[in-house]
Backbone as a ProteinNet text record, in pm:
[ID]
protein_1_A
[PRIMARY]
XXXXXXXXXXXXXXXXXXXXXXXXXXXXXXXXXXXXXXXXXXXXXXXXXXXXXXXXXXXXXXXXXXXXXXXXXXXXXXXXXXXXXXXXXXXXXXXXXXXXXXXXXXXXXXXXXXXXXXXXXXXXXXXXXXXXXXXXXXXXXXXXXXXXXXXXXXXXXXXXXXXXXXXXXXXXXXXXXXXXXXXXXXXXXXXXXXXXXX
[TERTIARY]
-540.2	-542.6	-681.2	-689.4	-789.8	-878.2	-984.7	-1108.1	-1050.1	-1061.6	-1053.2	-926.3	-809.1	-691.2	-733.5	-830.8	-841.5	-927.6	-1011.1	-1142.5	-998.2	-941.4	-828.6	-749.4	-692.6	-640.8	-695.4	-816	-916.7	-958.2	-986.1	-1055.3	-1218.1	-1287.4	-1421	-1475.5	-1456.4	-1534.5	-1497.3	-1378.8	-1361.2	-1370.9	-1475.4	-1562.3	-1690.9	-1667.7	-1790.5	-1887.7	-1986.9	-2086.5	-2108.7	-1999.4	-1993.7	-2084.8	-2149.5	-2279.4	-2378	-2405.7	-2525.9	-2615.1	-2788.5	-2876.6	-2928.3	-2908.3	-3034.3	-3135.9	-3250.1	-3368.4	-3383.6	-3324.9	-3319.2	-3205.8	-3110.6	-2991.3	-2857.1	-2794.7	-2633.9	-2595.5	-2482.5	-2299.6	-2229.4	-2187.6	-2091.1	-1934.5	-1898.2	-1758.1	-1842.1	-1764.1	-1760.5	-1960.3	-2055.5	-2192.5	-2291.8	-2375.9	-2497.3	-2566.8	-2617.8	-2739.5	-2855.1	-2967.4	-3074.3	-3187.5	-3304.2	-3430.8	-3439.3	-3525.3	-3561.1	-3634.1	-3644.8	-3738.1	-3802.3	-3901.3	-3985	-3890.4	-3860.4	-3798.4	-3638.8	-3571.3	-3483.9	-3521.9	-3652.3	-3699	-3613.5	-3615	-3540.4	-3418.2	-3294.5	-3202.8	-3229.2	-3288.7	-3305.3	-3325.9	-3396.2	-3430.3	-3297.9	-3264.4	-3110.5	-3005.9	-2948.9	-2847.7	-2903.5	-3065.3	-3075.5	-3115.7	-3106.6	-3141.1	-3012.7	-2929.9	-2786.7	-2756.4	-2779.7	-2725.3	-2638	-2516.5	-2403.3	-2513.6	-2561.9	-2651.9	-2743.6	-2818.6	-2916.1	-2884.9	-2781.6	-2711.9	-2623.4	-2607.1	-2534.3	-2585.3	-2745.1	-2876.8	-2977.9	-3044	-3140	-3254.8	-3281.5	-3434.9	-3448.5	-3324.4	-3368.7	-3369.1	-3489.2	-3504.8	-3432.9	-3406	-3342.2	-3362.6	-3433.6	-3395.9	-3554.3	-3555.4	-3616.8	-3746.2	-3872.4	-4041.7	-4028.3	-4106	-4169.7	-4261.5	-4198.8	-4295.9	-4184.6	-4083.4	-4031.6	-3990.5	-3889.2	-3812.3	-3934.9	-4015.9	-4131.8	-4245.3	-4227.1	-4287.6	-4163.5	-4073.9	-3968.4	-3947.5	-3950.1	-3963.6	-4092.2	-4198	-4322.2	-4310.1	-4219.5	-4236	-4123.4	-4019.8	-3890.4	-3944.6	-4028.5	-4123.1	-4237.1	-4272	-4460.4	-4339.4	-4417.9	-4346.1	-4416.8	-4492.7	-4557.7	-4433	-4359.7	-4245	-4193	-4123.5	-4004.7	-3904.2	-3869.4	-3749	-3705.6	-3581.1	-3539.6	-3422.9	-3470.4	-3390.1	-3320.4	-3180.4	-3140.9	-3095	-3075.4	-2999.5	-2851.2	-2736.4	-2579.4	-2595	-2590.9	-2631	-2486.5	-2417	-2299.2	-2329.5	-2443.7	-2498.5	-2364.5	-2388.5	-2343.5	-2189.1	-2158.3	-2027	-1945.4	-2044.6	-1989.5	-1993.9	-2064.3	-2062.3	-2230.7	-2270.3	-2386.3	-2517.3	-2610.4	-2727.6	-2746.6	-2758.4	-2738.3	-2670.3	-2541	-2458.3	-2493.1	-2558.7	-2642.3	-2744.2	-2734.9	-2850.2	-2792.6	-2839.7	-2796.2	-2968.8	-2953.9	-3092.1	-3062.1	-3163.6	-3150.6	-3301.7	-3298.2	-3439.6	-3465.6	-3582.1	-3604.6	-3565.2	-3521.1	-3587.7	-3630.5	-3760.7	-3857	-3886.4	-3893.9	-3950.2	-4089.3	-4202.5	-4275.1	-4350.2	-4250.2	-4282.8	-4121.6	-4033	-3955.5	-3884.3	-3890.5	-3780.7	-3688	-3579.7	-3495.2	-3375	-3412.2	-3285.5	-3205	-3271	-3221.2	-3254.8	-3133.7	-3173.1	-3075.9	-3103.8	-2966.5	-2966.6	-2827.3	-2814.1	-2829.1	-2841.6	-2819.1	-2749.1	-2669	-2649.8	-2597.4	-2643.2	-2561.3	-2512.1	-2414.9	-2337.7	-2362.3	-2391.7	-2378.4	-2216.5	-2289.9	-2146.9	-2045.4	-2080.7	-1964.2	-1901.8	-1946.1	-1906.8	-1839	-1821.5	-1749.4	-1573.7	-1543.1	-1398.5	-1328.1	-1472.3	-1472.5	-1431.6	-1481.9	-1496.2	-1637.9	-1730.9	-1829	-1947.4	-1885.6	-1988.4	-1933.1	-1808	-1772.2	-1792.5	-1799	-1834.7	-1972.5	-2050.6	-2232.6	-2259.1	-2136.2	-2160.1	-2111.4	-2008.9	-1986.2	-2061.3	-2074.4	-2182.9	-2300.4	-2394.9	-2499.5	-2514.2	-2423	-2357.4	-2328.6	-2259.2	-2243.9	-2386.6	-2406.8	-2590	-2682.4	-2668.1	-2802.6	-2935.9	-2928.1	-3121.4	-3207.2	-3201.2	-3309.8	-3252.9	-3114.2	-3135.5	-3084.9	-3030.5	-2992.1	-2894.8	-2917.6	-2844.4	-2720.2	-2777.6	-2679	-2764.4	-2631.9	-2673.9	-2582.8	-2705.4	-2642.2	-2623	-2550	-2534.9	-2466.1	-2556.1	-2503.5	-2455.9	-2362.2	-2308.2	-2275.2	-2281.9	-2249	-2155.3	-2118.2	-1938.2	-1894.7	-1959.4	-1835.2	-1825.2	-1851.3	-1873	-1791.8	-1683	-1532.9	-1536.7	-1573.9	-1566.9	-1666.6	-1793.2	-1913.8	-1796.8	-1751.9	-1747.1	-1610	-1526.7	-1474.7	-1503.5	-1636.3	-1702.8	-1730.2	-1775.3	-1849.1	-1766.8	-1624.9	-1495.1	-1439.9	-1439.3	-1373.2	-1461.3	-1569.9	-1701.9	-1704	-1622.7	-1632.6	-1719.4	-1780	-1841.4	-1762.6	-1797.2	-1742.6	-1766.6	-1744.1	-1786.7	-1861.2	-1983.4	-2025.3	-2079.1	-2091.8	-2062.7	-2148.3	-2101.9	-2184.9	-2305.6	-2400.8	-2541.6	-2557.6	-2644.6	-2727.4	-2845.2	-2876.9	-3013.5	-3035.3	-3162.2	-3197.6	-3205.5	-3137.4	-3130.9	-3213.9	-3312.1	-3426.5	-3366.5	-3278.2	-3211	-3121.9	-3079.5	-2973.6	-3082.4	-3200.3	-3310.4	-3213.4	-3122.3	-3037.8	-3060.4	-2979.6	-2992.4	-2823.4	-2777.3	-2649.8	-2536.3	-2437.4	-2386.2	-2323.1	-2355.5	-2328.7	-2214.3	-2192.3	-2158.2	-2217.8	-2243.2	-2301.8	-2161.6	-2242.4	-2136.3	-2258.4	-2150.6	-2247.9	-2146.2	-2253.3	-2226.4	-2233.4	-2212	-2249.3	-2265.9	-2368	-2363.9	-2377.7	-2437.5	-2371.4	-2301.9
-3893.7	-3814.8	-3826	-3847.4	-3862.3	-3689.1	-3727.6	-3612.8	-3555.9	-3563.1	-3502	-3410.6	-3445.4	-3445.4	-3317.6	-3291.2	-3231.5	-3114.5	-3074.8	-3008	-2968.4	-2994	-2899.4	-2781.8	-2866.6	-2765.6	-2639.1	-2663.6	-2549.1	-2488.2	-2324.1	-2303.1	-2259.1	-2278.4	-2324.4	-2164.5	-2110.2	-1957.9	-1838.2	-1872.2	-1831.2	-1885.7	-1997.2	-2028.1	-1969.4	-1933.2	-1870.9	-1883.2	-1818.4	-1860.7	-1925.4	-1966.5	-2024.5	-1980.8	-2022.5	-1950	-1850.4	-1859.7	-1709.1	-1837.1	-1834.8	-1878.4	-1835.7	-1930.2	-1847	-2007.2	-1927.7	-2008.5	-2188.7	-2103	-2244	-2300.9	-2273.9	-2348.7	-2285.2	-2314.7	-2307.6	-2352.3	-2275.4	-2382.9	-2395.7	-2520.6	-2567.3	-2650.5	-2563.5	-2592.8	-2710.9	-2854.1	-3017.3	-3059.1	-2966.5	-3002.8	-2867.2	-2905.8	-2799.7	-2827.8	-2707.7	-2764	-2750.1	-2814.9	-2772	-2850.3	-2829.9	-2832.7	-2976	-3038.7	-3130.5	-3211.7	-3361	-3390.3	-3507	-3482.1	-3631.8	-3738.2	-3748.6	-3864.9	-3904.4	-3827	-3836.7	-3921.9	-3952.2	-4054.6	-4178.2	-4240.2	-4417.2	-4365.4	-4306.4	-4272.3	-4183.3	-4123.2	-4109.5	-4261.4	-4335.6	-4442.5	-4536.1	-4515.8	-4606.2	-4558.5	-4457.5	-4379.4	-4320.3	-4287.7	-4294.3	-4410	-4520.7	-4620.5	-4698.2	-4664.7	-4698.6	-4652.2	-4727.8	-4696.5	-4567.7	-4618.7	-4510.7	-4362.6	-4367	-4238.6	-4160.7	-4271.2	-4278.4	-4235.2	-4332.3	-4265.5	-4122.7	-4102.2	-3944.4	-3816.7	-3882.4	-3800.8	-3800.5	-3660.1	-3665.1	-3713.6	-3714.8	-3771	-3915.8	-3943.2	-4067.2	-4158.4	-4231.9	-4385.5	-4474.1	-4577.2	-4706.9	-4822.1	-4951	-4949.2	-4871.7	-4770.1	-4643	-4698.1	-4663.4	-4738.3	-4710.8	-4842	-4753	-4629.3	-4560	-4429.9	-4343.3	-4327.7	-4250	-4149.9	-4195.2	-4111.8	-4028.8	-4116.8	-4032.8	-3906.6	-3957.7	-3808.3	-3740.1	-3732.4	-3621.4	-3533.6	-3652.7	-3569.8	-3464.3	-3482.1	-3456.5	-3306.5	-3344.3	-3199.7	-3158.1	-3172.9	-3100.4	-2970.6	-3015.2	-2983.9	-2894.4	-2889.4	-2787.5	-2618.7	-2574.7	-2465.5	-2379.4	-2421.3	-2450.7	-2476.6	-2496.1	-2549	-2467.5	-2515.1	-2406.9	-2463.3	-2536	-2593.2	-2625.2	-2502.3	-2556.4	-2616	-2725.1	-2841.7	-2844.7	-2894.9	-2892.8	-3013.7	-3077.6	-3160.3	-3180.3	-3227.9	-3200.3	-3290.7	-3240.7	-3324.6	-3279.6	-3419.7	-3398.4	-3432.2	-3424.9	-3510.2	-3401.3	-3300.6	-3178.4	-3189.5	-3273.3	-3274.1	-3415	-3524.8	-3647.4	-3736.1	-3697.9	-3752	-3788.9	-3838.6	-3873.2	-3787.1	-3794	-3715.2	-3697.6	-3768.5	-3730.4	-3781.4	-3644.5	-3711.2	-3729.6	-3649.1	-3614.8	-3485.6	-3441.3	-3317.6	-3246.9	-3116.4	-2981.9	-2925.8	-2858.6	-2807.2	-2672.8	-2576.2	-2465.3	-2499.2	-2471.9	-2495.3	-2362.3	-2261.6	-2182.6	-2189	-2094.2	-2114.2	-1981.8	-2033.6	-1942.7	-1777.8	-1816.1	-1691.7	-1656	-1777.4	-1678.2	-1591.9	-1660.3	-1580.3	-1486.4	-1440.9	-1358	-1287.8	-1441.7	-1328.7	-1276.2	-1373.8	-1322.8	-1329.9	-1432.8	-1450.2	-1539.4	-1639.4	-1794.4	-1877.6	-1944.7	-2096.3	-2207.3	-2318.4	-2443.7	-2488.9	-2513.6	-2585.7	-2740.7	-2827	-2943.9	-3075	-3170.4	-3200.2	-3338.2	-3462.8	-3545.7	-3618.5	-3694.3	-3750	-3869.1	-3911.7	-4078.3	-4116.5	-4259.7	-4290	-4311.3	-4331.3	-4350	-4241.1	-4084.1	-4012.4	-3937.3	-4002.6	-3952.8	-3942	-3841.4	-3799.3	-3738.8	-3648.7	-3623.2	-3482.7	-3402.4	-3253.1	-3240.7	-3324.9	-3270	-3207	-3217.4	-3194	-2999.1	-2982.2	-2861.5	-2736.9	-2818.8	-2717.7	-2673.7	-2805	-2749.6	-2652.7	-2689	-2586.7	-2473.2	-2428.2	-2341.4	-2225.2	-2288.3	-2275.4	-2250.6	-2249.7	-2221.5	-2091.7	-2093.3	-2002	-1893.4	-1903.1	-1785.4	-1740.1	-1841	-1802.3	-1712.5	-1801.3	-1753.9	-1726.3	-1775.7	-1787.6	-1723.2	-1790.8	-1709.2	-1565.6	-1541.8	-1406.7	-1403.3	-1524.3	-1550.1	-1414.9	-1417.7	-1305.3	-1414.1	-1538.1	-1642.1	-1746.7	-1842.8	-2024.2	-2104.8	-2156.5	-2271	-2363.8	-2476.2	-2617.9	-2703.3	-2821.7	-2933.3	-3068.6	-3070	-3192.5	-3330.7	-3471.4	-3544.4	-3520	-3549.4	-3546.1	-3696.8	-3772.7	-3902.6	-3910.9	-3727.2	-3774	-3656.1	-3633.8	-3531	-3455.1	-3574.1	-3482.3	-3392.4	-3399.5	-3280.3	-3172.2	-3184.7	-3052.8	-3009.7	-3078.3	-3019.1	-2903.3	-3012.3	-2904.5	-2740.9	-2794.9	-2634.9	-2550.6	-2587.6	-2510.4	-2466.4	-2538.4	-2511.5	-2422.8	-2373.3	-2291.2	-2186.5	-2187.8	-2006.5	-2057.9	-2158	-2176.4	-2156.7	-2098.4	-2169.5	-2176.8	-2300.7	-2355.4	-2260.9	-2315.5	-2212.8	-2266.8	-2449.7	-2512.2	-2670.8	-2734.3	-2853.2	-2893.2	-3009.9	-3047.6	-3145.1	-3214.5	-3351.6	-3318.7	-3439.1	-3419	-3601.1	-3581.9	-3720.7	-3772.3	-3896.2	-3964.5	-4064.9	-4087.8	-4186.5	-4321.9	-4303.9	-4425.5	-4494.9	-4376.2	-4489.2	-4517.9	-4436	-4445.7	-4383.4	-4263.9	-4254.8	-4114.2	-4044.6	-3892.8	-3918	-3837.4	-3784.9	-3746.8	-3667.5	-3597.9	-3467	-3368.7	-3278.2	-3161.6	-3118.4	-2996.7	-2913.7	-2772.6	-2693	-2598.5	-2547	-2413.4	-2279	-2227.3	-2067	-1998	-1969.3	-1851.9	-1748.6	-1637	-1499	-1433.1	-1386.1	-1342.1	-1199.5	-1142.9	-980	-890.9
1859.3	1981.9	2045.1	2168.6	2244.3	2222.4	2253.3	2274.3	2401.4	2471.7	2614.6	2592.5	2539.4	2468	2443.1	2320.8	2172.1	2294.2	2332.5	2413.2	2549.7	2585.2	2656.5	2612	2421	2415.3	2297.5	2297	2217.8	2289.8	2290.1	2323.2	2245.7	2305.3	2222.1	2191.1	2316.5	2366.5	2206.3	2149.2	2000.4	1888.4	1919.7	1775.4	1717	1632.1	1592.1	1592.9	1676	1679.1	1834.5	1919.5	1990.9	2131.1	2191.6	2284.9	2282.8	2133.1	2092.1	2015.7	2067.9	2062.5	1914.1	1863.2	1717.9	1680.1	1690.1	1711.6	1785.6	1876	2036.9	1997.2	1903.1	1917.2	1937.5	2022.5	2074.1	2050.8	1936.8	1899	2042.3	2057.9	2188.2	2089.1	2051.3	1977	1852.5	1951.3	1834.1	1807.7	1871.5	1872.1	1875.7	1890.4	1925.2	2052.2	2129.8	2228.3	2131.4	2155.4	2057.4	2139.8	2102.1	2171.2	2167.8	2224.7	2257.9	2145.4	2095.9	1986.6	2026.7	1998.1	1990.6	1959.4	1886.9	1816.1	1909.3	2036.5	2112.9	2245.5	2259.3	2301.9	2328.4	2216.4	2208.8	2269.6	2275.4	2303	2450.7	2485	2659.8	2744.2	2694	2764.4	2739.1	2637.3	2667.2	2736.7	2736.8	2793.5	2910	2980.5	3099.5	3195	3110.5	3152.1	3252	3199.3	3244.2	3391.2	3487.3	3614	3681.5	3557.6	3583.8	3593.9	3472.6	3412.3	3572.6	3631.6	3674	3820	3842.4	4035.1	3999.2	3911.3	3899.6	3884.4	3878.3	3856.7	4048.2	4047.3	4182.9	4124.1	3968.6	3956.9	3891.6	3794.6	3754.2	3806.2	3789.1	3884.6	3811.1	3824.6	3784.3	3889.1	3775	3651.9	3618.4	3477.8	3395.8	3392	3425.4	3389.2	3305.6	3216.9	3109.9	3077.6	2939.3	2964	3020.3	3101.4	3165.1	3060.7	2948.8	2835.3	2768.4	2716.3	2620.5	2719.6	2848.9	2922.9	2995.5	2973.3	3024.5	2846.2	2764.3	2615	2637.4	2652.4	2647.4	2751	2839.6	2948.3	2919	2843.7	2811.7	2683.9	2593.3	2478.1	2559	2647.8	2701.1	2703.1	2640.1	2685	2790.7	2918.6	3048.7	3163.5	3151.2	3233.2	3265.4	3393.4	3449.4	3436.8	3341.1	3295.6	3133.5	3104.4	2965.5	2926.4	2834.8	2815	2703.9	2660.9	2530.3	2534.1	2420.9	2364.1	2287.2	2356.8	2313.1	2179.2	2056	1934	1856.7	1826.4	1717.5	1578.7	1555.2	1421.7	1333.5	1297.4	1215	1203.1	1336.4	1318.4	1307.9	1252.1	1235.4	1373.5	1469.8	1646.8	1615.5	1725.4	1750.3	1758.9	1741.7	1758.7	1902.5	1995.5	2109.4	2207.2	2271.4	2362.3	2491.9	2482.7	2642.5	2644.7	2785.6	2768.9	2904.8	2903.9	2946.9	2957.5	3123.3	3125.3	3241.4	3239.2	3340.3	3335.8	3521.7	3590.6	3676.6	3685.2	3678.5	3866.5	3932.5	4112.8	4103.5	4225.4	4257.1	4179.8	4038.9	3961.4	4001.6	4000.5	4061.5	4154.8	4290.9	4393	4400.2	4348.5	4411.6	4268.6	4142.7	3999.8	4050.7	4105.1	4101	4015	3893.1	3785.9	3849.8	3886.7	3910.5	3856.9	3838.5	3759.1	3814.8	3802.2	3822.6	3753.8	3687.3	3590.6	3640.4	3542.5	3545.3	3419.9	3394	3288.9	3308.2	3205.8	3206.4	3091.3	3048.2	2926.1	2949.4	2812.5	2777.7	2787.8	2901	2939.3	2817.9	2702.3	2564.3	2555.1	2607	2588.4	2703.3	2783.5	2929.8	2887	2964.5	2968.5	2767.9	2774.5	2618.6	2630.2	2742	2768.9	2708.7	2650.3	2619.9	2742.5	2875.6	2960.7	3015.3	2991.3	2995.6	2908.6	2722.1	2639.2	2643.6	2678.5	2670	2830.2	2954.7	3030	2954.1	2932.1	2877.2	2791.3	2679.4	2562.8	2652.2	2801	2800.6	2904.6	2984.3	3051.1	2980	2844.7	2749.7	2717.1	2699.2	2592.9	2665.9	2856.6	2902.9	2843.7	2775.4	2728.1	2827.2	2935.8	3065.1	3115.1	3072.8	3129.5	3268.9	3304.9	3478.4	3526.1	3656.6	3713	3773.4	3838.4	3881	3841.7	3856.1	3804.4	3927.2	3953.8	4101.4	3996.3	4087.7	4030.3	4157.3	4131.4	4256.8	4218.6	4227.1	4222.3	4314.4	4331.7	4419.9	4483.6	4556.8	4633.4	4547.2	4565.8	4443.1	4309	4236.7	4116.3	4106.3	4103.4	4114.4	3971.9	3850.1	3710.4	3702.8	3749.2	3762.9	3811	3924.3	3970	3913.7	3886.2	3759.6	3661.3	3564.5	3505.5	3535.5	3613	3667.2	3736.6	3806.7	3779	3735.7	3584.6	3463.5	3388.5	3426.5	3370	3456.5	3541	3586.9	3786.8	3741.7	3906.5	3990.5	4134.5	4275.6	4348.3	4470.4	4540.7	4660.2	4681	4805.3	4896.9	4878.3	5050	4991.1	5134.1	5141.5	5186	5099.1	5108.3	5086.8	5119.6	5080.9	4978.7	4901.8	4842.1	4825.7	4790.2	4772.2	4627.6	4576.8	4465.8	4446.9	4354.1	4347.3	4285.5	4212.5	4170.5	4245.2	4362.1	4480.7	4593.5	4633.8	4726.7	4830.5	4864.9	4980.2	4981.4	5065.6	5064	5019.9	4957.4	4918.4	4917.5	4974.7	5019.7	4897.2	4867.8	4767.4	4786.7	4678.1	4652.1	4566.2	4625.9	4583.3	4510.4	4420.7	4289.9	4262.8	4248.4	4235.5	4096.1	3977.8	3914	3872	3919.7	3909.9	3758.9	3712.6	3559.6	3531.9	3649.9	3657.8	3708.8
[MASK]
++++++++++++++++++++++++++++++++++++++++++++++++++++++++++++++++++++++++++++++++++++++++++++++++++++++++++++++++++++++++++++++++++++++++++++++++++++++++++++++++++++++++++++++++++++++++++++++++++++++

């Protein structure tokens, strides 16, 4: 039976353990989110190196400089940032150490605090049409780590399974935008999602 298959008809939200943080890590059903490691390096630069990866993203360039993976490790790790990052790791469960990554980026805390964040997230293409991009939304949305009052999230308009996700996570739609992608060099055309957490 296919994954995608298997992640439809579970629900994850009654696994134990399932979106409660204990020491930076979140159960997301078949994986964990978990902090960021030095050593996740070699594996960002391959799996963001990948085009697909890279135009489905507003920051990654392609094709990746060198150096790119080992200083996004380096600022995923400062705990200086207004951005926290996890890692979708199936090691624990017989899957890969890393499927992808899941991040909430702080907006304007410190001129206003208002308990905003955007999410952001993307999957190694081996692992596309897995549901793994719905459980780590899921799983972080439950967790809230930051404490969000709401969580934006923007997705392309040609990339239909994002916004999926974030449908299937409780988001909804609250209009259309552009942004600019460094790996296509274009401005965009988006959809914006809104989730309310109180």
């Amino acid at each position: 039976m296919k994954l995608d298959v298997i992640a439809k008809d579970l629900d994850f939200a009654g696994v134990a353990g399932f979106g409660q943080m204990v020491d930076g890590v979140i159960p997301a059903g078949r994986f964990v989110l978990r902090p960021v490691r030095k050593s996740d390096a070699g594996l960002f630069a391959m799996y963001a190196g990948d085009r697909r990866v890279a135009e489905a993203t507003r920051s990654i360039p392609h094709p990746l400089p060198p150096g790119a993976a080992e200083n996004f490790v380096t600022r995923a790790m400062s705990p200086k940032g207004t951005e926290d990052v996890w890692v979708l790791d199936g090691s624990t469960h017989g899957l890969a150490e890393v499927l992808g990554v899941i991040s909430l980026k702080r907006m304007d805390e410190e001129k206003f605090n208002r308990d905003q964040s955007e999410i952001g997230y993307w999957v190694a293409p081996a692992f596309w049409n897995t549901g793994f991009a719905s459980e780590a939304v899921r799983a972080l949305v439950t967790a809230n780590p930051q404490k969000n009052r709401t969580i934006f999230a923007e997705v392309f308009q040609d990339n239909p399974g994002s916004a999926r996700v974030l449908t299937n996570a409780g988001f909804q739609y609250l209009g259309d935008a552009e942004t600019f992608s460094v790996a296509r060099n274009s401005r965009v055309p988006t959809w914006t999602y809104i989730r309310k957490l109180d």
